[in-house]
Coordinates of C-alpha atoms and ligand atoms in Angstrom, one line a residue:
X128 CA -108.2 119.9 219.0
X129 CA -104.4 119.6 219.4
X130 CA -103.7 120.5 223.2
X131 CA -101.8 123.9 223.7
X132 CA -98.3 123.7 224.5
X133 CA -96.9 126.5 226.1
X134 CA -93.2 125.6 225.4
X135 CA -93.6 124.7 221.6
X136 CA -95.9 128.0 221.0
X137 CA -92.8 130.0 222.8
X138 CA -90.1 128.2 220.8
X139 CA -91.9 129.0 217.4
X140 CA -92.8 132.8 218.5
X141 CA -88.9 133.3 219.2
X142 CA -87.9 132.2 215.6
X143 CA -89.7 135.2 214.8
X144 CA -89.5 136.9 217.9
X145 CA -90.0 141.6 217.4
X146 CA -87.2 142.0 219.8
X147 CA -84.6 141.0 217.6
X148 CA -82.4 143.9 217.5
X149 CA -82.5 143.5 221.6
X150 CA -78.9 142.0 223.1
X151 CA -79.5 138.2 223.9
X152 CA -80.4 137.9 227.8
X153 CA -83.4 140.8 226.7
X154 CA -84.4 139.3 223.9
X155 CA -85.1 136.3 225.1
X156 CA -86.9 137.7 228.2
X157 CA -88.8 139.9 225.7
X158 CA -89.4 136.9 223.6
X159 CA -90.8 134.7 226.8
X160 CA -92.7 137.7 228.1
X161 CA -94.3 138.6 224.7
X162 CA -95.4 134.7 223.7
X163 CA -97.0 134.3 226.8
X164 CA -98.6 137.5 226.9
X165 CA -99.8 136.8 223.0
X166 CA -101.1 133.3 224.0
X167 CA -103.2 135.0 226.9
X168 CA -104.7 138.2 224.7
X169 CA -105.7 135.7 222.0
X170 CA -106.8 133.2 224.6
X171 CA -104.7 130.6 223.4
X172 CA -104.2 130.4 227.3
X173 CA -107.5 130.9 229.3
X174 CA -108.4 132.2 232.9
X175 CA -107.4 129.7 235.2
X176 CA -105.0 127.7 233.4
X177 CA -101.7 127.0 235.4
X178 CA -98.2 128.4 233.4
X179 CA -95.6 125.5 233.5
X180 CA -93.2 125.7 236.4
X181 CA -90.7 128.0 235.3
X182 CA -87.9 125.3 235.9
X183 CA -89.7 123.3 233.5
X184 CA -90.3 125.9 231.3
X185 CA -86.6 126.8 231.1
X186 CA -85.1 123.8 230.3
X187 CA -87.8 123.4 227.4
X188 CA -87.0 126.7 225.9
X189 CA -83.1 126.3 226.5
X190 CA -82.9 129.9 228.5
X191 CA -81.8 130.5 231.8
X192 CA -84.6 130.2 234.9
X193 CA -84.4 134.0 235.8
X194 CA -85.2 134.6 232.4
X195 CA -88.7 133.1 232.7
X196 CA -88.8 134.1 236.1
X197 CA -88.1 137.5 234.9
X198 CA -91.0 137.2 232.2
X199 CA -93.3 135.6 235.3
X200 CA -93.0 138.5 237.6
X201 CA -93.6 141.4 234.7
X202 CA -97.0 139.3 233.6
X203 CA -97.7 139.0 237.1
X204 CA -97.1 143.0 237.8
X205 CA -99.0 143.5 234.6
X206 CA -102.2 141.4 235.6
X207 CA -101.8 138.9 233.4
X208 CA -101.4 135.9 235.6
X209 CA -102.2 135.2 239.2
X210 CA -99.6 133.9 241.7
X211 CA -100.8 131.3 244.6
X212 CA -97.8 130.7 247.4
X213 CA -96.7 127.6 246.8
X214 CA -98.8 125.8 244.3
X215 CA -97.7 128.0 240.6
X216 CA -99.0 130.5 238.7
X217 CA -102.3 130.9 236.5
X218 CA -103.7 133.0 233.7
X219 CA -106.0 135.6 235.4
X220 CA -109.3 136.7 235.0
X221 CA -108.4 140.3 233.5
X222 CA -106.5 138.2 230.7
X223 CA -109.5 136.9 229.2
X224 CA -109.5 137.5 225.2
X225 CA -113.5 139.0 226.0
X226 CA -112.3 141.3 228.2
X227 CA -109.5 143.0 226.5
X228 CA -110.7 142.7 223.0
X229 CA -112.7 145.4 221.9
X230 CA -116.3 145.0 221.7
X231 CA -117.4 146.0 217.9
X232 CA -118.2 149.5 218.3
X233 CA -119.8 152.2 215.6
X234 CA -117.7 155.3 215.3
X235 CA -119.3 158.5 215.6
X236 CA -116.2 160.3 215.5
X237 CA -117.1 163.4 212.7
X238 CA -114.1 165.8 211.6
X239 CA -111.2 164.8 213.7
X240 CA -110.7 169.5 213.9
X241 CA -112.9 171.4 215.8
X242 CA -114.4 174.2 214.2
X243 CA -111.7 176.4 216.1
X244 CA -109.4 173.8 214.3
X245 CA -110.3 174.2 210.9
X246 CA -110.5 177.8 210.8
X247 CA -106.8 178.0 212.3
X248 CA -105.4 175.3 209.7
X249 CA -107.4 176.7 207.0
X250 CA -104.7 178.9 205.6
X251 CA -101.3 177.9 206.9
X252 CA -99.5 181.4 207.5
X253 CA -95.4 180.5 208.0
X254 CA -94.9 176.5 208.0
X255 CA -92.9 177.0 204.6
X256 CA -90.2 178.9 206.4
X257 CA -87.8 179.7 203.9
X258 CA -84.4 181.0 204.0
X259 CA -83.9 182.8 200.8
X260 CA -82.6 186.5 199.7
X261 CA -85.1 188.8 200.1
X262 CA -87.5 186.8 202.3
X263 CA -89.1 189.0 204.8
X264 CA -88.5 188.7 209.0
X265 CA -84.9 187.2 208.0
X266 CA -82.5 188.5 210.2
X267 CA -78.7 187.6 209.3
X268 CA -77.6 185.8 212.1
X269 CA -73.9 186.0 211.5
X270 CA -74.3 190.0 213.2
X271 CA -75.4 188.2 216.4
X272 CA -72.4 188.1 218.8
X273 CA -72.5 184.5 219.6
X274 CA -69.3 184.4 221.4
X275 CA -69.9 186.9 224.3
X276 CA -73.6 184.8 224.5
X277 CA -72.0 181.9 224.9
X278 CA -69.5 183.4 227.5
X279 CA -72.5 184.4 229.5
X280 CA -74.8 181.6 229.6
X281 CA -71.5 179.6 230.3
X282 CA -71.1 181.2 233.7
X283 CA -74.7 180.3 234.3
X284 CA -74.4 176.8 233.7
X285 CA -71.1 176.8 235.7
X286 CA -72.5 177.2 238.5
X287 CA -76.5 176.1 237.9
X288 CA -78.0 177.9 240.8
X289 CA -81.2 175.6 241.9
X290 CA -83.5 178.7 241.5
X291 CA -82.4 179.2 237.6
X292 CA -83.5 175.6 237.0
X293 CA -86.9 176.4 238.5
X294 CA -90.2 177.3 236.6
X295 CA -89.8 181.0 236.1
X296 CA -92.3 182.6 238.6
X297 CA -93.6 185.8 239.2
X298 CA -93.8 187.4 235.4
X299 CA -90.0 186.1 234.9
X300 CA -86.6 186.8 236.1
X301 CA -86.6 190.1 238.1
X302 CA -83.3 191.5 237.0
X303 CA -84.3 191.1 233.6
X304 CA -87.7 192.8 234.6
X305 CA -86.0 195.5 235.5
X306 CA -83.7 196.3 232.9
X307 CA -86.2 196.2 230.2
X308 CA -88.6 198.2 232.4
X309 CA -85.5 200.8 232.1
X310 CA -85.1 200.4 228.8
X311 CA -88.2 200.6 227.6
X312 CA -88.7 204.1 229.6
X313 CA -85.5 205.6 228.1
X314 CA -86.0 204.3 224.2
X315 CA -89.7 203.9 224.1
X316 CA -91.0 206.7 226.7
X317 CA -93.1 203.7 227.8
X318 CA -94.5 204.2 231.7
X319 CA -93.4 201.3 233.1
X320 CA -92.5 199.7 236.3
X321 CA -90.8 196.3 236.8
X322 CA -93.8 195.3 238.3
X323 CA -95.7 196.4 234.9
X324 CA -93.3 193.9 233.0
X325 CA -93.6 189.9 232.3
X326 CA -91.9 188.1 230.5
X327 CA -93.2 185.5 228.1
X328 CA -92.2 183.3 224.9
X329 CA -92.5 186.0 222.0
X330 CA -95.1 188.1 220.9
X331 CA -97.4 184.9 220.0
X332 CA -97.6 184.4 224.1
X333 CA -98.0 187.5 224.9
X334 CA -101.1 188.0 222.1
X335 CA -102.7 184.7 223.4
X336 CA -102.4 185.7 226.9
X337 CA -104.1 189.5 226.4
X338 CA -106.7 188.0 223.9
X339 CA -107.6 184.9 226.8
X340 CA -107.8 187.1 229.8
X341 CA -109.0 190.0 228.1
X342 CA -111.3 189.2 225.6
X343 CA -114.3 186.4 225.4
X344 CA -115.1 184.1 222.7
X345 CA -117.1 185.7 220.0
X346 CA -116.2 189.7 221.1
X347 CA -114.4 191.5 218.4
X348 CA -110.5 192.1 217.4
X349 CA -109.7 195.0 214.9
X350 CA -107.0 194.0 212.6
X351 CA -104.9 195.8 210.5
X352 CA -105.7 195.2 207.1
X353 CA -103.2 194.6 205.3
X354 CA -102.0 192.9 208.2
X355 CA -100.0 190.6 210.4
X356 CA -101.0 186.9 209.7
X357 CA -99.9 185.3 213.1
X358 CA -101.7 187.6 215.5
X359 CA -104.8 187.0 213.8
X360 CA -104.3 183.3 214.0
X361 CA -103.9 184.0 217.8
X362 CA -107.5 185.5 218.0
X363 CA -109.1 182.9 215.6
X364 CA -107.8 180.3 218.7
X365 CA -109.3 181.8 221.2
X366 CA -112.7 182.1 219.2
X367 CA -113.0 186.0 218.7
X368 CA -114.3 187.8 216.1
X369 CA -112.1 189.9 213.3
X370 CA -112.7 193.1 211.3
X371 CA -109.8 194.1 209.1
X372 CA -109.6 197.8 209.6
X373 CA -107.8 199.9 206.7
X374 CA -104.8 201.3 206.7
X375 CA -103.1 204.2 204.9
X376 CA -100.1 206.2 205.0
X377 CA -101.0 207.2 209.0
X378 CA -101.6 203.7 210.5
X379 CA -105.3 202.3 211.0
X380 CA -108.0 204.1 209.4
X381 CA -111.5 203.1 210.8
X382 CA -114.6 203.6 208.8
X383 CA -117.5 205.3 209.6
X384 CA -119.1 201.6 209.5
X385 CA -116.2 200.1 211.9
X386 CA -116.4 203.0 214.3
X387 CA -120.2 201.9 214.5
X388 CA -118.7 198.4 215.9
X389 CA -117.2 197.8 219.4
X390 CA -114.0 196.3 219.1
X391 CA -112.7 194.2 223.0
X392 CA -109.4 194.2 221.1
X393 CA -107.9 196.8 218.9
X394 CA -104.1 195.0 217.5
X395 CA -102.1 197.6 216.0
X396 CA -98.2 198.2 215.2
X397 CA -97.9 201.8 215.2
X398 CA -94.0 202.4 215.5
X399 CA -93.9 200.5 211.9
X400 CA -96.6 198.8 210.4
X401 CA -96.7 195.3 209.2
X402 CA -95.9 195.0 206.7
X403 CA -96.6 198.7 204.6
X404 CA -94.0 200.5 207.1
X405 CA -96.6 203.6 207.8
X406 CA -96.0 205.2 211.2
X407 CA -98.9 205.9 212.5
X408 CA -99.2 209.7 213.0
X409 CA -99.6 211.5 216.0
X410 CA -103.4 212.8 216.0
X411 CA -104.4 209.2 214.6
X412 CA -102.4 207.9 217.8
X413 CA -104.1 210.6 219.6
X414 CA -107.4 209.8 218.2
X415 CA -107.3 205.7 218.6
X416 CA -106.6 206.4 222.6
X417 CA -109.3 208.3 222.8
X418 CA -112.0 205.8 220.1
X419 CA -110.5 203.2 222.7
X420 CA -111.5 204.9 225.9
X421 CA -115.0 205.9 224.8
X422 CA -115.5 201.8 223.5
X423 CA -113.5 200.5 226.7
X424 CA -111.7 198.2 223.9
X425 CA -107.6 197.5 224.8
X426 CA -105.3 198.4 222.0
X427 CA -102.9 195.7 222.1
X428 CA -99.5 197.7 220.4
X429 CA -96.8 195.5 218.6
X430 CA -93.6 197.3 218.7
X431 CA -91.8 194.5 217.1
X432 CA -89.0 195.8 215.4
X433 CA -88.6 199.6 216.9
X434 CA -84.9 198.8 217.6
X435 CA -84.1 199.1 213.4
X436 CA -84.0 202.6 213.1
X437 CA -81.9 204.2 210.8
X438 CA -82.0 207.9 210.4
X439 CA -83.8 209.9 213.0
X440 CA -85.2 209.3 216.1
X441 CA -88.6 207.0 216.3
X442 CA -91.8 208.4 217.5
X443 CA -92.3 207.2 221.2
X444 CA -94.7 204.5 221.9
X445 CA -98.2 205.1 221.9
X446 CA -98.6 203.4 225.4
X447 CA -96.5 206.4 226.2
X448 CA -99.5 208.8 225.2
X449 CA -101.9 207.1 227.3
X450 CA -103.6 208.3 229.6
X451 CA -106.5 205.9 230.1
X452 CA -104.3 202.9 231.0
X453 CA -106.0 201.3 227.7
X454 CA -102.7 200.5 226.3
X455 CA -100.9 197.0 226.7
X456 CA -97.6 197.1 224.8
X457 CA -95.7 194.3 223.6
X458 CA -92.0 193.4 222.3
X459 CA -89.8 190.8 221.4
X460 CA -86.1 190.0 221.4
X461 CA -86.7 187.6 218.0
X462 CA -85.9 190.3 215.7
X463 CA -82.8 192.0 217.5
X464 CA -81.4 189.2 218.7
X465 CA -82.5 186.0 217.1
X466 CA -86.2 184.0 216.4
X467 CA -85.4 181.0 218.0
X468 CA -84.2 182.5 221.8
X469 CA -88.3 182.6 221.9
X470 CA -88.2 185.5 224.7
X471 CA -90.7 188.6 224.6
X472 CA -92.0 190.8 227.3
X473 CA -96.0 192.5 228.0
X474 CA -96.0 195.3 229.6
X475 CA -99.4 195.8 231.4
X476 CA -101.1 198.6 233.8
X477 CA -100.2 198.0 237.1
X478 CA -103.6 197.2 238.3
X479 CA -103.6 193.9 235.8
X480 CA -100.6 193.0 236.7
X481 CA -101.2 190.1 239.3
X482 CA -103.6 188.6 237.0
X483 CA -101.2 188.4 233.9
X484 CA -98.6 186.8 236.4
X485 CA -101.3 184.6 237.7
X486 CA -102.1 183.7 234.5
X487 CA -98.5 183.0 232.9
X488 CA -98.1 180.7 235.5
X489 CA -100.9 178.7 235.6
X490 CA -102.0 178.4 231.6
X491 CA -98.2 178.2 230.2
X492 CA -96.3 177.1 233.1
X493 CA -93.0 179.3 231.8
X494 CA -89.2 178.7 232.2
X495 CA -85.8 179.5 230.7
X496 CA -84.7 181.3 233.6
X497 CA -81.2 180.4 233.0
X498 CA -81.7 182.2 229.3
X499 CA -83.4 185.2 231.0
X500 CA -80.5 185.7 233.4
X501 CA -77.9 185.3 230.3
X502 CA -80.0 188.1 228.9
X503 CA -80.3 190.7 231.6
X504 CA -76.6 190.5 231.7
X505 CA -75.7 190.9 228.0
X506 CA -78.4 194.1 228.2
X507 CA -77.0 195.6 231.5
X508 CA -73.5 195.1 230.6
X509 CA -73.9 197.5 227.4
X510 CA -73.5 194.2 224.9
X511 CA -77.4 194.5 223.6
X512 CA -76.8 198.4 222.8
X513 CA -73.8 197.5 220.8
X514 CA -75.3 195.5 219.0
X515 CA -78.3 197.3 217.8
X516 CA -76.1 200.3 216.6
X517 CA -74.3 196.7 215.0
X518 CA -77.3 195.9 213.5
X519 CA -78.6 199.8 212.6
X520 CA -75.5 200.3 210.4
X521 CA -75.1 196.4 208.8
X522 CA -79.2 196.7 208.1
X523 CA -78.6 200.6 206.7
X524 CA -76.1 199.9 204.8
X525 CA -78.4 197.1 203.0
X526 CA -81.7 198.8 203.0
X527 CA -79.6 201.9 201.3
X528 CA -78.2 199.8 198.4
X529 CA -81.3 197.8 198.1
X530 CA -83.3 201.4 197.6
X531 CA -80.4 202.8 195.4
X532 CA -80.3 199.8 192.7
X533 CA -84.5 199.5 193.0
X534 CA -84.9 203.3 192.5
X535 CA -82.1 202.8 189.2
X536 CA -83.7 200.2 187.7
X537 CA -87.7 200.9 188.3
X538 CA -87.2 204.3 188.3
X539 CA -90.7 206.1 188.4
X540 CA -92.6 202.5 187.3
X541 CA -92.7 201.2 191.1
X542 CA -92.8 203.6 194.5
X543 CA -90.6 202.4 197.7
X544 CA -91.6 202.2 201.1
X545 CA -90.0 205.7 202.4
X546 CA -89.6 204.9 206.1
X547 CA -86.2 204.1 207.0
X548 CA -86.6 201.3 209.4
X549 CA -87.6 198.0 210.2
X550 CA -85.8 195.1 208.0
X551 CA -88.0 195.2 204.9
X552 CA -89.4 197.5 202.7
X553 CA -91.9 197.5 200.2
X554 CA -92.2 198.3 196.5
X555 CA -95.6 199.7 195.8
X556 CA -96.8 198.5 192.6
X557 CA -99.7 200.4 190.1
X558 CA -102.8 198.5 191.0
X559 CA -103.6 196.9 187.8
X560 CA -100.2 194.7 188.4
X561 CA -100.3 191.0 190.2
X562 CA -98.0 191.0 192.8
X563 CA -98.8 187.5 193.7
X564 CA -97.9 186.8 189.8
X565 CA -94.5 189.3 190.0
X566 CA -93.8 187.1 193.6
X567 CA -93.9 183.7 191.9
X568 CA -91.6 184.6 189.2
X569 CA -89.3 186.4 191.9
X570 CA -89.3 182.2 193.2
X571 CA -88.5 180.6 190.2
X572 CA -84.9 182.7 190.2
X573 CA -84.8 181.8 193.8
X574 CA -86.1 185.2 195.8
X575 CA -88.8 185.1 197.9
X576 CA -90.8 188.4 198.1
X577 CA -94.2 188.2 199.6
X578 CA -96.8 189.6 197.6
X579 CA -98.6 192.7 199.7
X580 CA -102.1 191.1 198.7
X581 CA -101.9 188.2 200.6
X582 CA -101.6 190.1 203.6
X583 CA -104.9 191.0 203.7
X584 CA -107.9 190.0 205.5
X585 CA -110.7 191.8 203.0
X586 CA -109.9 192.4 199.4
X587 CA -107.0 194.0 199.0
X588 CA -106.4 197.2 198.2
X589 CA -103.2 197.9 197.2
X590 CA -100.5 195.7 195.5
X591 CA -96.9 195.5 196.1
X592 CA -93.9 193.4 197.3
X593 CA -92.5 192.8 200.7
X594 CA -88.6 192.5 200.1
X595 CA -86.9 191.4 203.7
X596 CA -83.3 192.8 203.2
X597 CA -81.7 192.2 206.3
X598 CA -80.7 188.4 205.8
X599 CA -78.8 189.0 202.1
X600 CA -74.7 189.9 203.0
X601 CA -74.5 193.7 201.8
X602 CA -71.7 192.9 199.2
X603 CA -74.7 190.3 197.3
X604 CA -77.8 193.5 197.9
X605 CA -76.5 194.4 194.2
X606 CA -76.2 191.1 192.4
X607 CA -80.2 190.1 193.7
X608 CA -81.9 193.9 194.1
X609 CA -80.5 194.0 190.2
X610 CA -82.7 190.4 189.7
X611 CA -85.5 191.7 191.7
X612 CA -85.8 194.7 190.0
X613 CA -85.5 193.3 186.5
X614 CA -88.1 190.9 187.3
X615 CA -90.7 193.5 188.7
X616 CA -89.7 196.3 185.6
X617 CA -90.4 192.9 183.0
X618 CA -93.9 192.1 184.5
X619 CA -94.8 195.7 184.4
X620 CA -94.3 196.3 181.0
Ligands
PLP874 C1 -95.6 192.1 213.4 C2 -94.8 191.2 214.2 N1 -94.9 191.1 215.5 C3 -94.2 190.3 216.2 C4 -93.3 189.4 215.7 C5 -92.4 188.5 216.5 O1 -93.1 187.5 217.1 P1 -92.5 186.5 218.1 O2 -92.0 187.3 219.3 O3 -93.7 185.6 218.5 O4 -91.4 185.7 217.5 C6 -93.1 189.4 214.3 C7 -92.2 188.4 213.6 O5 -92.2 188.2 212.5 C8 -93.9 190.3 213.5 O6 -93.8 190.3 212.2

């Protein structure tokens, strides 16, 4: 056998060396400290062997000594070698090829997905976002005023006070606590203390957070059906059960067979529902209170996009009407100000307030004070309501020309969605017609629509098209609501 030589071994490695793209004094040290670690894993070099002085060593590669010294002391840090005070350095036990290399091992590995896993991947709900005319949950950022936003996280980050930088504590930033608490009492009639209010990352947070500490794995969640896709997902994850629930022109419309069931969780968005745009009337408000009293089952409410209102007054929230503390009510500032600032708020009954905190904290570890603090300004110094009665008349305006050329061309062929809020609407199609058909040919001209079918949970029961018109520039609503409506009028021929 031809004797190991450390130096040739080293010499050929650096010909070929990974770290070529390193500067020269680190590649070379990478090249030293790599061949020797190579000759050790593949036990070229075995325990107990002695390195060549790294004088020698040097002069035989044609590097500088503290290179190799370099590449000594990292091995040695790294356990590969062994230093002995005065008489050089050996290849250490913990370097033997037996020892590192893996002993031949059978996998039982199985799917790589839990159960949970699979049935959460199983149908993707949004990871196709598109950005398209007509595609629902759009908003059109260029309303946003960007400037005064950036004016007031600028005077944050001028000054960077320590306690900004922090984790947010405590349910969130107090000042901005307390202004939506305010808020929420004057728009929403929502009884609600500061204390009440925490503020999380969006309505997804606040959905897993109820469903973890309120629910346990394998207790059922009514769901709207037709429904929205993203907080079912969120009770998939944490392993509860679903029953789609109907829903008609009032809001949810339990069975006589679901009112034999008792729901933990009840999700429901009564101000506007997702995506048909019913409001849920006042004795069916009155009368899910009451269903959720009697089951002691929590009605999570999603008031997601109360702020679009365009003619009238809304309905206050149902949280308001309750008088059972049953009631946890959730919003979100990704539809009146933008999806990506990723803020929402839960407001909670004041006795399950500490554990909500407690539970923020410790499960999501929350921050983006400094973003908090930029927002309790721009809502306490009046920018946030100018900019909703912004957004009120821009969104109108479209939703109002959208109806007008619809109603012209489909005439009495296809009813639309009469509530006049939210930033979609939806054409109601006869139920003979495909809507997931009409929605595909919508595509191919380059508008996404989303048919009403594949909102549901059970087999659907109604067929239409979701049309997001909030994103497309009023002075285009024409030129695609005119394509749209050709395209639906053709397929219902
Ligand atoms: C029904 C509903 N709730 C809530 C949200 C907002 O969710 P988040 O605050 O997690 O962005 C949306 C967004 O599309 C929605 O459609």
């Amino acid at each position: 056998m031809i004797p190991f030589s450390l130096g040739e071994w080293l010499l050929a490695d650096m010909q070929q060396s990974v770290s070529k793209a390193a500067p020269g004094a680190l590649r070379r040290y990478r090249s030293v400290y790599e061949g020797i670690r190579k000759a050790i894993l593949s036990r070229r070099m075995s325990a107990g062997i002695r390195l060549p002085s790294s004088r020698a060593l040097a002069e035989e590669l044609g590097v500088s000594r503290n290179t190799v010294v370099a590449a000594f002391d990292q091995l040695l840090a790294e356990g590969y070698v062994t230093a002995a005070t005065g008489s050089g350095t050996y290849v250490s036990d913990i370097g033997r090829g037996e020892n590192i290399r893996p002993k031949p091992v059978r996998l039982h590995r199985g799917p790589a997905l839990s159960a949970r896993g699979r049935r959460i991947v199983a149908a993707p709900g949004g990871n196709t976002h598109e950005i398209q005319p007509f595609v629902p949950g759009m908003d059109d950022f260029s309303v946003f005023p960007s400037k005064i936003w950036q004016r007031l996280q600028n005077k944050y980050w001028r000054e960077s006070p320590p306690e900004l930088l922090d984790y947010a504590a405590a349910g969130g930033y107090q000042p901005l606590r307390r202004t939506i608490a305010n808020y929420l009492s004057i728009s929403r009639s929502v009884r609600v203390a500061a204390e009440q209010v925490l503020i999380t990352a969006g309505t997804q947070q606040s959905l897993h957070l109820c469903a973890q500490l309120l629910a346990s794995p394998g207790e059922l969640a009514w769901v709207e059906d037709p429904g929205y896709w993203a907080a079912r997902k969120v009770f998939e994850a944490c392993d509860l059960t679903l029953r789609p629930i109907a829903v008609d022109a009032e809001g949810i419309h339990p069975a006589a067979a679901d009112l034999a069931t008792s729901p933990r969780l009840i999700y429901v968005t009564p101000s506007h529902h997702y995506p048909t745009s019913a409001v849920m009337s006042l004795p069916r408000r009155q009368g899910l209170l009451d269903l959720a009293a009697g089951k002691g089952a929590w009605i999570l409410e999603d008031d997601y996009d109360s702020e679009f209102r365009y003619s009238g007054r809304p309905l206050s929230s149902l949280q308001g009407l309750d008088s059972h503390d049953c009631v946890i009510y959730l919003g979100t500032f990704s539809k009146i100000l933008y999806p990506g600032i990723k803020l929402g708020y839960l407001v909670v009954p004041a006795d399950l307030a500490e554990s909500f905190k407690t539970s923020l904290y410790d499960t999501q570890r929350p921050g983006q004070v400094m973003l908090q603090a930029a927002l309790a300004d721009f809502i306490e110094q009046g920018h946030f309501a100018t900019h909703v009665r912004k957004v009120r008349q821009v969104y109108g305006e479209r939703r109002e020309s959208l109806v007008r050329v619809l109603q012209s061309i489909l005439g009495r062929h296809a009813k639309l969605s009469k509530e006049a809020s939210g930033m979609h609407l939806v054409i109601e199609l006869p139920d003979a017609a495909s809507d997931l058909h009409i929605a595909a040919e919508a595509a191919k001209q380059g508008l996404v629509v989303r048919a009403l079918s594949s909102y549901y949970l059970g087999q659907p029961q109604r067929r239409g098209l979701v049309v997001g018109y909030a994103y497309v520039p009023t002075e285009r609503i024409q030129h695609f609501g005119s394509l749209l409506g050709n395209i639906v009028k053709k397929a219902l021929r």
